[in-house]
Each structure stands twice: as structure tokens, then as C-alpha cells.
Coordinates of C-alpha atoms and ligand atoms in Angstrom, one line a residue:
M1 CA 15.8 -31.2 -5.2
T2 CA 12.6 -33.1 -4.2
E3 CA 9.9 -33.7 -6.7
S4 CA 6.7 -31.7 -6.1
P5 CA 3.2 -31.5 -7.5
G6 CA 3.9 -29.2 -10.4
K7 CA 7.4 -30.2 -11.1
T8 CA 8.5 -29.9 -14.7
P9 CA 11.8 -31.5 -15.8
N10 CA 13.4 -28.2 -16.9
T11 CA 12.7 -26.1 -13.9
D12 CA 14.5 -25.4 -10.7
Y13 CA 11.3 -24.5 -8.8
D14 CA 7.6 -24.7 -9.3
V15 CA 7.1 -21.2 -8.1
I16 CA 9.5 -18.3 -7.7
I17 CA 8.3 -15.4 -5.5
V18 CA 9.6 -11.9 -5.7
G19 CA 9.5 -9.8 -2.6
A20 CA 9.6 -10.6 1.1
G21 CA 7.0 -8.3 2.4
F22 CA 3.9 -9.7 4.0
G23 CA 2.5 -10.8 0.7
G24 CA 5.6 -12.7 -0.3
L25 CA 5.9 -14.4 3.1
T26 CA 2.3 -15.5 2.9
A27 CA 2.8 -16.9 -0.6
L28 CA 5.9 -18.8 0.4
H29 CA 4.2 -20.4 3.4
R30 CA 1.2 -21.4 1.3
M31 CA 3.1 -22.8 -1.6
R32 CA 5.3 -24.8 0.7
E33 CA 2.2 -26.1 2.6
L34 CA 0.9 -27.5 -0.7
G35 CA 4.2 -29.2 -1.4
F36 CA 5.4 -27.0 -4.2
S37 CA 9.1 -26.3 -4.6
V38 CA 9.5 -22.6 -4.1
R39 CA 12.1 -19.9 -3.6
L40 CA 11.6 -16.3 -2.6
F41 CA 14.0 -13.6 -3.8
E42 CA 14.3 -10.2 -2.0
A43 CA 16.5 -7.3 -3.0
A44 CA 16.7 -5.9 0.5
P45 CA 19.1 -7.5 3.0
N46 CA 16.2 -8.7 5.1
V47 CA 12.5 -9.4 5.1
G48 CA 9.8 -6.8 5.8
G49 CA 9.1 -5.3 2.3
T50 CA 7.8 -1.7 2.5
W51 CA 8.7 -1.5 6.2
Y52 CA 12.3 -2.4 5.4
W53 CA 12.6 0.5 3.0
N54 CA 10.3 3.1 4.7
Q55 CA 12.0 3.9 8.0
Y56 CA 11.7 7.7 8.0
P57 CA 11.4 9.5 11.4
G58 CA 8.0 9.2 13.0
L59 CA 6.6 6.5 10.8
K60 CA 3.8 4.5 12.4
V61 CA 1.5 2.2 10.5
D62 CA -2.0 3.7 10.3
V63 CA -3.9 0.4 10.8
E64 CA -3.8 -1.1 14.2
S65 CA -0.9 -3.5 14.3
I66 CA -2.9 -6.2 16.0
E67 CA -5.1 -6.1 12.9
Y68 CA -2.4 -5.3 10.4
S69 CA -0.9 -8.7 10.8
L70 CA -1.0 -12.2 9.2
S71 CA -3.9 -14.4 10.1
F72 CA -2.9 -17.7 8.5
S73 CA -0.9 -19.0 11.4
H74 CA -2.4 -19.6 14.8
V75 CA 1.0 -20.0 16.3
V76 CA 2.2 -16.6 15.0
E77 CA -1.0 -14.9 16.2
Q78 CA -0.7 -16.3 19.7
E79 CA 3.0 -16.0 20.2
W80 CA 3.6 -12.5 18.9
T81 CA 2.7 -9.6 21.0
W82 CA 2.7 -6.0 19.7
S83 CA 4.2 -3.3 22.0
E84 CA 2.2 -0.5 20.5
R85 CA -1.3 0.1 19.1
Y86 CA 0.3 1.4 15.9
S87 CA 3.9 0.1 15.4
G88 CA 6.8 1.7 13.7
P89 CA 8.8 0.1 10.9
Q90 CA 11.4 -1.5 13.3
E91 CA 8.7 -3.4 15.1
L92 CA 7.0 -4.4 11.9
C93 CA 10.3 -5.7 10.6
R94 CA 10.9 -7.6 13.8
Y95 CA 7.5 -9.1 13.3
A96 CA 8.3 -10.1 9.7
N97 CA 11.5 -11.7 10.9
F98 CA 9.6 -13.5 13.7
V99 CA 7.2 -14.9 11.0
A100 CA 10.1 -16.0 8.8
D101 CA 11.9 -17.8 11.7
R102 CA 8.8 -19.2 13.4
L103 CA 7.4 -20.7 10.3
D104 CA 10.9 -21.8 9.1
L105 CA 10.5 -19.8 5.9
R106 CA 14.1 -18.5 6.0
R107 CA 15.6 -21.5 4.3
D108 CA 13.7 -20.7 1.1
I109 CA 14.3 -17.0 1.1
Q110 CA 17.3 -15.4 -0.6
T111 CA 17.7 -11.8 0.6
G112 CA 20.1 -9.3 -0.9
T113 CA 19.3 -10.7 -4.3
R114 CA 17.5 -8.6 -6.9
I115 CA 15.7 -10.2 -9.8
D116 CA 17.4 -8.4 -12.7
V117 CA 15.5 -10.0 -15.6
A118 CA 12.5 -12.4 -15.8
E119 CA 12.0 -13.9 -19.2
F120 CA 9.2 -16.1 -20.4
D121 CA 10.0 -19.0 -22.8
E122 CA 7.0 -19.4 -25.1
D123 CA 7.9 -22.9 -26.1
T124 CA 8.1 -24.4 -22.7
G125 CA 5.9 -22.0 -20.7
V126 CA 8.8 -21.6 -18.2
W127 CA 10.1 -18.4 -16.7
A128 CA 13.9 -17.8 -16.4
L129 CA 14.8 -15.4 -13.7
S130 CA 18.3 -13.9 -13.6
T131 CA 19.5 -12.6 -10.2
S132 CA 21.9 -9.9 -9.2
G133 CA 24.1 -12.7 -7.9
G134 CA 24.6 -14.0 -11.5
E135 CA 22.3 -17.1 -11.2
T136 CA 19.6 -17.9 -13.6
L137 CA 16.7 -19.9 -12.1
R138 CA 13.7 -21.4 -13.9
S139 CA 10.2 -21.8 -12.6
R140 CA 6.8 -22.6 -14.0
F141 CA 5.1 -19.9 -12.0
V142 CA 6.1 -16.5 -10.8
M143 CA 4.4 -14.5 -8.0
M144 CA 5.2 -10.8 -8.0
C145 CA 4.8 -9.7 -4.4
T146 CA 6.5 -6.4 -5.1
G147 CA 4.1 -4.1 -3.4
M148 CA 1.7 -1.3 -4.5
L149 CA 3.7 1.6 -3.0
N150 CA 7.2 0.6 -3.7
Q151 CA 8.6 2.8 -6.5
P152 CA 9.4 6.2 -5.0
I153 CA 8.9 9.3 -7.2
K154 CA 10.6 12.7 -7.1
P155 CA 9.2 15.6 -9.2
Q156 CA 11.7 16.5 -11.8
F157 CA 12.3 20.1 -10.6
P158 CA 14.8 22.1 -12.7
G159 CA 18.2 22.0 -11.0
L160 CA 17.3 18.9 -9.0
D161 CA 20.9 17.6 -9.1
S162 CA 22.5 21.0 -8.4
F163 CA 21.6 21.0 -4.7
E164 CA 24.8 21.0 -2.6
G165 CA 23.1 19.9 0.6
T166 CA 21.9 16.4 1.4
Q167 CA 18.8 14.9 -0.2
Y168 CA 16.5 12.2 1.2
H169 CA 13.4 10.4 0.0
S170 CA 10.9 9.2 2.7
A171 CA 10.7 5.8 1.1
R172 CA 14.5 5.2 1.0
W173 CA 15.5 6.4 4.4
P174 CA 19.0 5.6 5.6
K175 CA 18.9 2.8 8.2
E176 CA 21.3 4.5 10.5
G177 CA 19.0 7.6 10.7
V178 CA 19.8 11.2 9.9
D179 CA 20.9 13.8 12.4
F180 CA 19.1 17.0 11.6
T181 CA 20.1 18.8 14.8
G182 CA 20.4 22.5 14.2
K183 CA 20.1 22.1 10.4
R184 CA 18.0 24.0 8.0
V185 CA 15.7 21.4 6.5
G186 CA 13.1 21.6 3.8
V187 CA 10.3 19.0 3.4
I188 CA 8.5 18.7 0.1
G189 CA 5.2 16.9 0.4
T190 CA 2.5 16.7 3.1
G191 CA 0.9 13.3 2.5
S192 CA 1.1 10.5 5.1
S193 CA 4.9 10.4 4.9
G194 CA 5.6 14.1 5.0
V195 CA 3.2 14.8 7.8
Q196 CA 4.8 12.2 10.1
I197 CA 8.3 13.4 9.2
I198 CA 7.4 17.0 9.8
S199 CA 5.8 16.3 13.2
T200 CA 8.8 14.3 14.3
I201 CA 11.8 16.4 13.1
A202 CA 10.4 19.8 13.9
S203 CA 11.7 19.7 17.5
E204 CA 15.2 18.7 16.3
V205 CA 15.9 20.9 13.3
G206 CA 17.3 24.4 13.4
H207 CA 14.7 25.6 10.9
L208 CA 12.0 23.7 9.0
H209 CA 10.5 24.9 5.7
V210 CA 7.4 22.9 4.8
F211 CA 6.7 23.2 1.0
H212 CA 3.0 22.7 1.1
R213 CA 0.6 22.3 -1.9
T214 CA -2.6 20.5 -1.0
P215 CA -3.9 20.3 2.6
G216 CA -5.0 16.8 3.6
Y217 CA -7.4 15.5 6.2
C218 CA -4.9 14.9 9.0
L219 CA -6.4 13.1 12.0
P220 CA -5.0 12.1 15.3
L221 CA -3.5 8.6 15.4
R222 CA -3.9 8.3 19.2
N223 CA -1.1 5.8 19.5
H224 CA -0.3 4.3 22.8
A225 CA 1.4 1.2 24.3
M226 CA -0.6 -1.9 23.7
P227 CA -2.8 -2.6 26.7
E228 CA -2.3 -6.2 27.9
E229 CA -6.0 -6.6 28.4
Y230 CA -6.8 -5.6 24.8
S231 CA -4.1 -7.9 23.4
T232 CA -5.3 -10.8 25.4
R233 CA -8.9 -10.2 24.4
V234 CA -8.1 -10.0 20.7
K235 CA -5.9 -13.1 20.8
A236 CA -8.7 -15.0 22.6
N237 CA -11.2 -14.0 19.8
Y238 CA -8.8 -13.6 16.8
G239 CA -10.8 -16.0 14.6
A240 CA -14.1 -14.2 15.0
W241 CA -12.5 -10.7 14.7
R242 CA -10.6 -11.6 11.6
A243 CA -13.8 -13.1 10.0
A244 CA -15.7 -9.9 10.9
E245 CA -12.9 -7.9 9.3
R246 CA -12.9 -10.0 6.2
Y247 CA -16.6 -10.4 5.6
N248 CA -18.4 -7.5 7.3
S249 CA -16.0 -5.0 6.1
F250 CA -18.3 -2.0 5.4
G251 CA -19.2 -2.7 1.8
G252 CA -15.7 -3.9 1.3
W253 CA -14.0 -0.6 1.3
V254 CA -11.6 -1.0 4.2
A255 CA -11.1 -3.2 7.1
L256 CA -12.5 -2.5 10.5
N257 CA -10.6 -0.9 13.3
Y258 CA -11.2 -3.7 15.9
E259 CA -12.0 -1.2 18.6
I260 CA -14.9 0.4 16.8
G261 CA -16.9 -2.7 16.2
E262 CA -19.6 -3.2 13.7
P263 CA -19.7 -1.4 10.3
V264 CA -22.2 1.4 9.8
T265 CA -24.7 0.6 7.2
G266 CA -27.3 3.4 6.9
S267 CA -27.2 6.6 4.9
A268 CA -25.7 9.8 6.3
L269 CA -28.8 11.6 4.9
D270 CA -31.2 9.5 6.9
A271 CA -29.4 10.1 10.2
T272 CA -30.1 13.2 12.3
P273 CA -27.4 15.8 13.1
E274 CA -27.3 14.4 16.7
E275 CA -26.6 10.9 15.3
H276 CA -23.9 12.3 13.0
Q277 CA -22.3 14.1 15.9
E278 CA -22.4 11.0 18.1
L279 CA -20.9 8.7 15.5
F280 CA -18.2 11.1 14.4
D281 CA -17.2 12.0 18.0
E282 CA -16.8 8.3 18.7
R283 CA -14.5 7.9 15.6
W284 CA -12.6 11.1 16.6
K285 CA -12.0 9.7 20.0
S286 CA -11.0 6.3 18.7
G287 CA -8.4 7.9 16.3
G288 CA -6.5 6.5 13.4
L289 CA -8.4 5.7 10.3
S290 CA -11.6 4.9 12.0
F291 CA -13.4 7.5 9.9
Y292 CA -13.3 5.0 7.0
N293 CA -16.1 3.2 8.8
V294 CA -18.9 5.7 8.5
Y295 CA -22.0 5.9 6.4
P296 CA -21.3 4.1 3.1
D297 CA -22.8 6.9 1.0
T298 CA -20.0 9.2 2.2
Y299 CA -18.1 7.6 -0.7
T300 CA -20.7 8.1 -3.3
D301 CA -22.9 11.1 -2.6
L302 CA -21.6 14.6 -2.3
E303 CA -24.3 15.7 0.1
A304 CA -23.6 12.7 2.4
N305 CA -19.9 13.3 2.1
A306 CA -20.3 17.0 3.1
V307 CA -21.6 16.0 6.5
L308 CA -18.4 14.3 7.4
S309 CA -16.2 16.8 5.4
Q310 CA -17.6 19.7 7.3
Y311 CA -17.2 17.9 10.7
L312 CA -13.5 17.2 10.0
Q313 CA -12.8 20.6 8.5
A314 CA -14.1 22.2 11.7
K315 CA -12.0 19.8 13.8
I316 CA -8.9 20.7 11.9
S317 CA -9.5 24.5 11.8
E318 CA -10.0 24.6 15.6
R319 CA -6.6 23.1 16.1
I320 CA -4.8 25.9 14.2
K321 CA -4.6 29.2 16.1
D322 CA -3.5 31.4 13.2
P323 CA -6.5 32.1 11.0
K324 CA -4.4 32.5 7.8
L325 CA -2.6 29.2 8.5
A326 CA -6.0 27.6 9.3
E327 CA -7.3 28.7 5.9
I328 CA -4.2 27.2 4.1
L329 CA -4.1 23.9 6.1
T330 CA -7.8 23.1 6.1
P331 CA -8.7 20.7 3.3
K332 CA -11.6 21.6 0.9
Y333 CA -12.0 18.5 -1.2
P334 CA -14.5 15.7 -0.3
V335 CA -13.1 13.7 2.6
L336 CA -12.0 10.1 2.0
T337 CA -11.4 10.7 -1.8
K338 CA -7.7 10.9 -0.9
R339 CA -6.1 8.8 1.8
L340 CA -6.7 10.0 5.3
I341 CA -3.5 11.0 7.1
A342 CA -2.8 9.7 10.6
E343 CA -0.7 12.1 12.6
T344 CA 0.5 13.0 16.1
N345 CA 0.6 16.8 16.9
Y346 CA 1.0 17.7 13.3
Y347 CA -1.0 21.0 13.2
E348 CA 0.6 22.1 16.6
V349 CA 4.0 22.0 14.9
Y350 CA 3.2 25.2 13.0
E351 CA 3.1 27.1 16.3
Q352 CA 6.8 26.6 16.7
D353 CA 9.0 29.6 15.8
N354 CA 11.4 27.4 13.8
V355 CA 8.7 26.0 11.5
E356 CA 7.6 27.9 8.4
L357 CA 5.0 26.9 5.9
V358 CA 5.7 27.8 2.2
D359 CA 2.4 28.0 0.5
L360 CA 2.6 26.5 -3.0
R361 CA -1.1 26.7 -3.9
E362 CA -0.6 29.6 -6.2
N363 CA 3.0 29.2 -7.3
G364 CA 4.8 25.9 -7.2
I365 CA 8.5 25.3 -6.7
D366 CA 10.4 27.0 -9.6
E367 CA 13.7 25.3 -9.2
I368 CA 16.1 23.6 -6.9
T369 CA 19.3 25.7 -6.6
P370 CA 22.7 24.7 -5.2
K371 CA 21.7 26.4 -2.0
G372 CA 18.1 25.4 -1.6
V373 CA 14.7 25.8 -3.1
R374 CA 13.4 28.8 -5.1
V375 CA 9.7 29.7 -5.1
G376 CA 9.1 32.9 -7.1
D377 CA 11.6 35.5 -6.0
T378 CA 12.4 33.8 -2.7
E379 CA 15.3 31.3 -2.4
Y380 CA 15.0 29.2 0.8
E381 CA 18.5 28.2 1.8
L382 CA 18.7 24.6 3.1
D383 CA 21.2 22.1 4.5
S384 CA 19.0 19.1 3.7
L385 CA 16.0 18.5 1.5
V386 CA 13.5 15.8 2.2
F387 CA 11.3 14.5 -0.6
A388 CA 8.1 13.0 0.8
T389 CA 6.6 13.0 -2.7
G390 CA 5.1 9.6 -2.8
F391 CA 5.1 6.7 -5.2
D392 CA 4.3 5.5 -8.7
A393 CA 1.6 3.4 -7.0
M394 CA 0.1 0.1 -8.1
I395 CA 2.2 -0.3 -11.3
G396 CA 5.5 1.3 -10.5
S397 CA 7.5 -1.7 -9.2
L398 CA 6.6 -4.0 -12.1
K399 CA 7.2 -1.3 -14.7
A400 CA 10.6 -0.7 -13.3
M401 CA 11.5 -4.4 -13.5
D402 CA 12.9 -6.1 -16.6
V403 CA 10.1 -8.6 -17.0
R404 CA 9.8 -10.0 -20.6
G405 CA 6.7 -11.9 -21.4
R406 CA 5.6 -13.1 -24.8
N407 CA 7.6 -11.6 -27.7
G408 CA 9.7 -9.7 -25.1
L409 CA 6.7 -7.6 -23.9
T410 CA 7.5 -5.6 -20.8
F411 CA 5.1 -4.2 -18.2
S412 CA 6.5 -0.8 -19.1
E413 CA 5.1 -1.3 -22.6
H414 CA 2.0 -3.2 -21.7
W415 CA 0.9 -0.7 -19.0
D416 CA 2.0 2.4 -20.9
D417 CA -1.5 3.6 -21.3
G418 CA -3.1 2.2 -18.1
A419 CA -2.8 -1.0 -16.2
R420 CA -4.1 -3.9 -18.2
T421 CA -4.9 -6.9 -15.9
H422 CA -7.6 -9.5 -15.5
M423 CA -9.0 -9.2 -12.0
G424 CA -5.8 -7.5 -10.8
L425 CA -4.2 -10.9 -10.8
M426 CA -2.7 -11.6 -14.2
S427 CA -1.8 -9.7 -17.4
A428 CA -2.1 -10.9 -21.1
G429 CA 1.3 -11.7 -22.5
F430 CA 2.7 -12.7 -19.1
P431 CA 1.5 -16.3 -18.7
N432 CA 1.9 -18.1 -15.4
L433 CA 2.8 -14.8 -13.7
F434 CA 0.7 -13.6 -10.8
I435 CA 0.5 -10.1 -9.3
I436 CA -0.3 -9.8 -5.6
N437 CA -1.7 -6.6 -4.1
A438 CA -1.1 -4.3 -7.0
A439 CA -2.6 -3.0 -10.3
G440 CA -6.2 -3.7 -10.9
S441 CA -7.0 -4.9 -7.4
P442 CA -8.9 -3.2 -4.6
A443 CA -5.5 -2.7 -2.8
P444 CA -5.8 1.0 -2.2
L445 CA -9.1 0.7 -0.4
F446 CA -8.8 -2.5 1.6
Q447 CA -6.4 -3.8 4.2
P448 CA -3.5 -5.0 2.0
I449 CA -2.5 -7.9 4.2
I450 CA -5.9 -9.5 4.0
L451 CA -6.2 -8.8 0.3
G452 CA -2.8 -10.4 -0.3
Q453 CA -3.8 -13.5 1.7
E454 CA -6.9 -13.9 -0.3
Q455 CA -5.2 -13.5 -3.6
V456 CA -2.4 -15.9 -2.6
Q457 CA -5.0 -18.5 -1.6
W458 CA -6.7 -18.0 -5.0
V459 CA -3.5 -18.5 -6.9
A460 CA -2.5 -21.5 -4.7
R461 CA -5.8 -23.2 -5.5
L462 CA -5.4 -22.3 -9.2
I463 CA -1.9 -23.8 -9.4
T464 CA -3.0 -26.9 -7.6
K465 CA -5.9 -27.4 -9.9
L466 CA -3.9 -26.8 -13.0
T467 CA -1.2 -29.3 -11.8
E468 CA -3.8 -31.9 -11.1
R469 CA -5.2 -31.6 -14.6
N470 CA -1.7 -31.5 -16.2
I471 CA -2.3 -28.0 -17.5
N472 CA 0.9 -26.0 -17.3
C473 CA 0.0 -22.6 -18.9
I474 CA -2.6 -20.0 -18.0
E475 CA -3.0 -16.5 -19.3
P476 CA -5.8 -14.0 -19.5
T477 CA -7.1 -12.7 -22.8
S478 CA -6.7 -9.2 -24.0
E479 CA -10.5 -9.0 -24.2
A480 CA -10.7 -9.9 -20.5
E481 CA -8.3 -7.1 -19.7
D482 CA -10.5 -4.6 -21.6
I483 CA -13.5 -5.8 -19.7
W484 CA -11.7 -5.5 -16.3
G485 CA -10.3 -2.1 -17.2
G486 CA -13.9 -1.1 -18.0
L487 CA -15.1 -2.4 -14.7
C488 CA -12.4 -0.6 -12.8
E489 CA -13.5 2.6 -14.6
E490 CA -17.2 1.9 -14.0
T491 CA -16.6 1.3 -10.3
V492 CA -14.6 4.4 -9.8
T493 CA -17.0 6.5 -11.7
A494 CA -19.8 5.4 -9.3
T495 CA -17.8 7.0 -6.5
L496 CA -16.6 10.5 -5.5
F497 CA -12.9 9.5 -5.9
P498 CA -12.6 11.1 -9.4
L499 CA -13.3 14.5 -7.8
T500 CA -9.9 14.6 -6.2
D501 CA -6.4 14.2 -7.6
S502 CA -4.6 11.4 -5.8
W503 CA -2.3 8.4 -6.2
Y504 CA -5.5 6.2 -6.2
L505 CA -6.1 7.6 -9.7
G506 CA -2.5 8.0 -10.8
K507 CA -2.8 11.8 -10.7
N508 CA 0.4 12.2 -8.8
V509 CA 2.5 11.0 -11.8
P510 CA 2.5 13.3 -14.8
G511 CA 0.8 11.6 -17.8
K512 CA -0.2 8.5 -15.8
S513 CA -3.5 6.9 -16.9
R514 CA -6.1 5.9 -14.2
T515 CA -7.3 3.1 -16.5
G516 CA -7.3 -0.2 -14.7
L517 CA -5.3 1.1 -11.9
A518 CA -7.5 -0.2 -9.1
Y519 CA -10.9 -1.9 -8.7
F520 CA -13.2 0.4 -6.7
G521 CA -16.2 -2.1 -6.4
G522 CA -15.3 -3.1 -2.9
M523 CA -13.8 -6.3 -1.4
E524 CA -17.0 -8.2 -1.2
N525 CA -17.7 -7.9 -4.9
Y526 CA -14.0 -8.5 -5.7
R527 CA -14.1 -11.7 -3.7
Q528 CA -17.2 -12.8 -5.5
I529 CA -15.5 -12.3 -8.8
M530 CA -12.5 -14.3 -7.7
T531 CA -14.9 -17.1 -6.5
D532 CA -16.9 -17.1 -9.8
A533 CA -13.7 -17.4 -11.8
E534 CA -12.7 -20.4 -9.7
V535 CA -16.1 -22.1 -9.8
G536 CA -16.3 -21.5 -13.5
D537 CA -13.0 -23.3 -14.0
Y538 CA -11.3 -20.2 -15.2
S539 CA -13.2 -20.5 -18.5
D540 CA -14.1 -16.8 -18.6
G541 CA -11.2 -14.6 -19.7
F542 CA -8.4 -17.1 -19.3
V543 CA -6.7 -19.4 -21.8
L544 CA -5.5 -22.7 -20.4
S545 CA -3.1 -24.9 -22.3
T546 CA -0.6 -27.7 -22.0
L547 CA 2.8 -27.1 -23.5
P548 CA 5.1 -30.0 -24.1
A549 CA 7.8 -30.3 -21.4
S550 CA 11.3 -30.0 -22.7
N551 CA 14.4 -31.3 -21.0
Ligands
N01_601 O1 2.8 10.2 -0.7 P1 1.5 11.1 -1.2 P2 3.1 9.6 0.7 N1 5.4 20.1 -5.6 O2 1.4 10.8 -2.7 C1 3.4 16.4 -2.7 C2 0.9 5.1 2.3 N2 1.6 5.4 3.5 O3 4.4 8.9 0.7 O4 -1.1 16.6 -2.7 C3 4.9 20.2 -4.4 O5 0.3 10.8 -0.4 C4 2.0 16.1 -2.8 O6 1.2 17.3 -3.0 P3 -0.2 17.3 -3.7 C5 -0.5 5.7 2.3 O7 -1.4 4.9 1.7 C6 1.2 4.9 4.7 O8 2.9 10.6 1.8 O9 -0.1 16.5 -5.0 N3 4.4 19.1 -3.7 C7 1.7 15.4 -1.5 O10 1.6 16.3 -0.5 C8 -0.3 7.0 1.6 O11 -1.4 7.6 1.1 C9 1.8 5.3 5.8 O12 -0.6 18.7 -4.0 C10 4.4 17.9 -4.4 C11 3.0 14.6 -1.3 O13 4.0 15.2 -2.2 C12 0.7 6.6 0.5 O14 1.6 5.6 1.2 C13 2.9 6.1 5.8 C14 4.9 17.8 -5.7 C15 2.9 13.2 -1.7 O15 2.0 12.5 -0.9 C16 1.5 7.6 -0.1 O16 2.0 8.5 1.0 C17 3.3 6.6 4.6 C18 5.4 19.0 -6.3 N4 5.8 19.0 -7.6 C19 2.7 6.3 3.4 N5 4.8 16.5 -6.1 C20 1.3 4.7 7.1 O17 0.9 3.6 7.2 C21 4.2 15.9 -5.0 N6 4.0 16.7 -4.0 C22 1.4 5.6 8.2

């Protein structure tokens, strides 16, 4: 093994990365560029991360693919061409494979290998990671690129295991696909996953029961083949477009949709009804998630929010012919406080005779029976049941792993009453371990690929500096975690997000605390906090030490 900048005698690698999604591929590339010895482990048989696992029918990414892509390699940017405006998981996985091959990352990636245990040695400051293949590998630093929406959840309905038909979860869809032709299918959940599944399988199934609790703001994706002219134009200007996306990003909430240009800055309350109409019509026409780029006070002021909520409620209602259905399917909560749902012909599906909505607003699902689903006195008989019930977001993947920090502390214990992190990058008790795109970060509200890239760069510079100064251990303090948790709370309280139950706040998992789950202060502020920590030599909230190297 070649010597590298941070090489310690008793390690196999300087850095071990877990997860081969876009965050993990970015981390691997950057660490290698800096000359660190690095290995990436991925449980799935191939790269792609969330797009490898989520291959349910109808899935399309809801950020334009040309934007939802890596920006650290000019070669990749120029050589890869997207076939659609919003790609499906197969194309996104082909892209991840292209990146791995083109940047020669594959030789340092071990797929089909789960990290079963990661254990910190307090004397040496080194992590030992045991793999599903029976190896134990030691590294100074660990980067957890395990994703924010990775751990699927199923509500624990009574009788769940008694169902005699087939069960599927949107986030673990069989790669060979599922043939629902002529079958009686039930879908539980109408978030982004459920809505795309319902719209796609409705034409194929014999009968579809949609078990529906909270209506969301479902907006047309307006997908189409990638126009060559648009692709060429973006490629010619990628640098400028990426910079605009990073730095002008609408108060830092979310990235721009390239097609809609500059972020809006004024207040909804200062604009006239005609101006509202013009802006919203333009967003409606553009499609996808372009409504995230509207008046910033839509996120913080109920009156401003109502302007957009009412516009979209009317748009949704007018698509649904049956007034009773329209009443059930039209959302009432302040728009944007829950993730917008991008769809294609979703509401129109309910006009089909073989599609039936089961309204769970008053009475929820009582039990799963051997034959189907029971709601009150009615048993819905089914051949297949699809759970589109979401994820234990932000914290789920690390809580599910056997990661043992100081004194054997696990994330499951440490994050039992909320996510404790400093800057959404590290946790006390887990020295030298970095978290990318997950708990305590602005991940739910920003474009995760960009956020991941910026976090990776920050970590890369940190590891470089520590190595130059012969410091081999860094860890945040418990007080820093308290302060960060307080800031996360302060930033969310300043918005309308707490008015609605959503995975942003952990409300989709019984008993889950929202403390520290995400930073709601916007990407620009988050970036400034990361910069300040770096400029301040990590003196605020981190403990740096040098442990003796043992052989
Ligand atoms: O999960 P969700 P998701 N009884 O949590 C329902 C990203 N994503 O997988 O709202 C009945 O949003 C629940 O009902 P309610 C995206 O960020 C992106 O759809 O709690 N119903 C809800 O309808 C997204 O936001 C893409 O009342 C129950 C649904 O299950 C995030 O992932 C595609 C229930 C869960 O919706 C999560 O989306 C897919 C119960 N006991 C996902 N429990 C794209 O890029 C839960 N539900 C396109």
C-alpha cells in the first residue's frame, strides 16, 4: 500500500467511505485527488445509492437531471448527456456507473459489501470496520455517505405479517419489476413515491385501492426528452449556471430550476394579484419543483403563504371532476411546509373505473388481514400491497448501523432523543467520523448533491489541515451539539414548517424527536457557518488532539 498524507502505521486506509451514492462517489474522488488512501464500501451490488434501491414504477427524479448531477468534473459534465429532463432511476444509475468508470473510481470501490460494525479505538483514534465479507479494515477517518432517505419504514399495523398476498415497499423495489396485470393492488401512502406508483400502475392493475390519509400538493412534472439545444446551452455555460445555483439560491432554501432563471427576492405581500398570477403561471408552466422559487416569505408568513396555497389549491381542484373527490384530494395545509410532489396525470387516474380512493382521514387502517386491508367494517381484498410509507429520514441509516464510538456509544443511543450533531457534520463520541447529507444539515431543503459536494470539500480540507499539523483526532463537544440543536430549533421555529406534520420534522415516525434533525437557516447561512469554523481553525465546538500512533 502506498504511503499517503495521513497514513498512520496501524491503518489500512486514511479514509473509509460508506455508501456509493453521489455523496460517496464525490468523497472518494476528492480524497484520492488529495493523495489519501481511501476505500469505499457499498452494500448494494452496484453504485447509485438511493437510485439503486428506489426503482419503483414511474419514478422520476424531481430536480432536473442536468442540474441534479455532479459538478466537480468538467469531463463528466461535458461527456454525459441526459436523455430526459427528469430521469428515472435506471438512467441515474447509468450515470453513477459512468462517473465511477470515467473517473476510474471503481478500483477503490467494494460493492456488495455491507459494513456490519464500525468500532472506534479510543487509544489510537482509529476506526475498525468489519465487513459482511468477513474482513476488518482500519482507517483514521470514516465518512458516512449513507443518505438521508435510506431507511424505509412500514407502519406496524396489526396483522401485518398475516397478509397472504405479496408485499412491496417503494424503497426496496425488486429489480426485475413486478407484473401487476389484472391484480387487485392496494397502495398505502400518497407522498412522492405513492403518487408516482399510483399514476403508473393504474393502467395495468385489475383494481387499485389507494389508501389515502393526507392530500399533498401534487404538481405536474412536465417531463420530456432532453432537447439537444438545451443540453448544449447548459453544457456551454455549466460553470456560471452551477455558481448561480450555489450562491444565488433563493435565500438558500433550494436550488434553482435552470429554466426559470433568477430567484425571486421580494415579498408576496408587496406584489399585486396580477404579479402573483404572472409568476405562478410561469412556474406552473415550467413544472416540477419550480414553485420552491417564489417569494421568500412564503416560507415564513402565513398570509404570504396563503397567496400561493390558494393558487395551487384552485389548480388542483379544477383537475378533479368529482366534487367529493376534489374535496378529499385538495390539500389544506400551508404549501411548501411538506415536500411538493411531482407527478404525471396523477389526479386524472381517479377518473378510471378501476381506481378507488379509500379515505383514511377519519378512520385509519385497522388491520392487515390475510386477505387484504380492513378499514372499519370494510375489508378490501387484495393480491398485492404496496407500502409507499416513506423513510426514517436524516437519522435512520446511521441508527440502523452498528457504529460504536467512545465507550461503545451507538447512534441509536446518542440520537434517541433527537439528532445530536455539530453543524450536521460530526457527533460527540464519534471522533474522526463525518456525516454527509444527513442529520443536522440543510439536506431536506437544498439540492443534496450540491450540499454533499460542499460538505465533502469541507471535510477534505479539514483532514488535510489536521494531517499537516500532525493532529489525528477531532471531535465536537457535547456543548456544541446543544448549541447546534438549539440553532436547528430556532431556525425551524422562524418558519411555517412546524405547522405541518412531515418527515422534515420526524413526524412520520412515532415518537421521533425533531430536535437537531435539520438546519432550516438556509444554505447561505450554513455555508457561512462552515467557513467560519474553518477560518477559526475549528477552535469553536471541536476538540483536536494528537494520539500516539501504535503499531
Ligand atoms: O414518503 P412520504 P415518500 N396510514 O413520507 C402515508 C423523496 N422522494 O417515500 O401524509 C396511512 O413523503 C403518509 O400519509 P400522511 C422526497 O423528498 C423523492 O413518498 O402521513 N398512511 C404519506 O402519504 C419525498 O418527500 C422522489 O398522512 C400512512 C406516505 O405514507 C421523500 O423522498 C421520489 C401511514 C409517506 O409519504 C419521501 O417520500 C420519492 C399510515 N399509518 C421520494 N403512515 C423524487 O425525486 C404513512 N402513511 C421524485
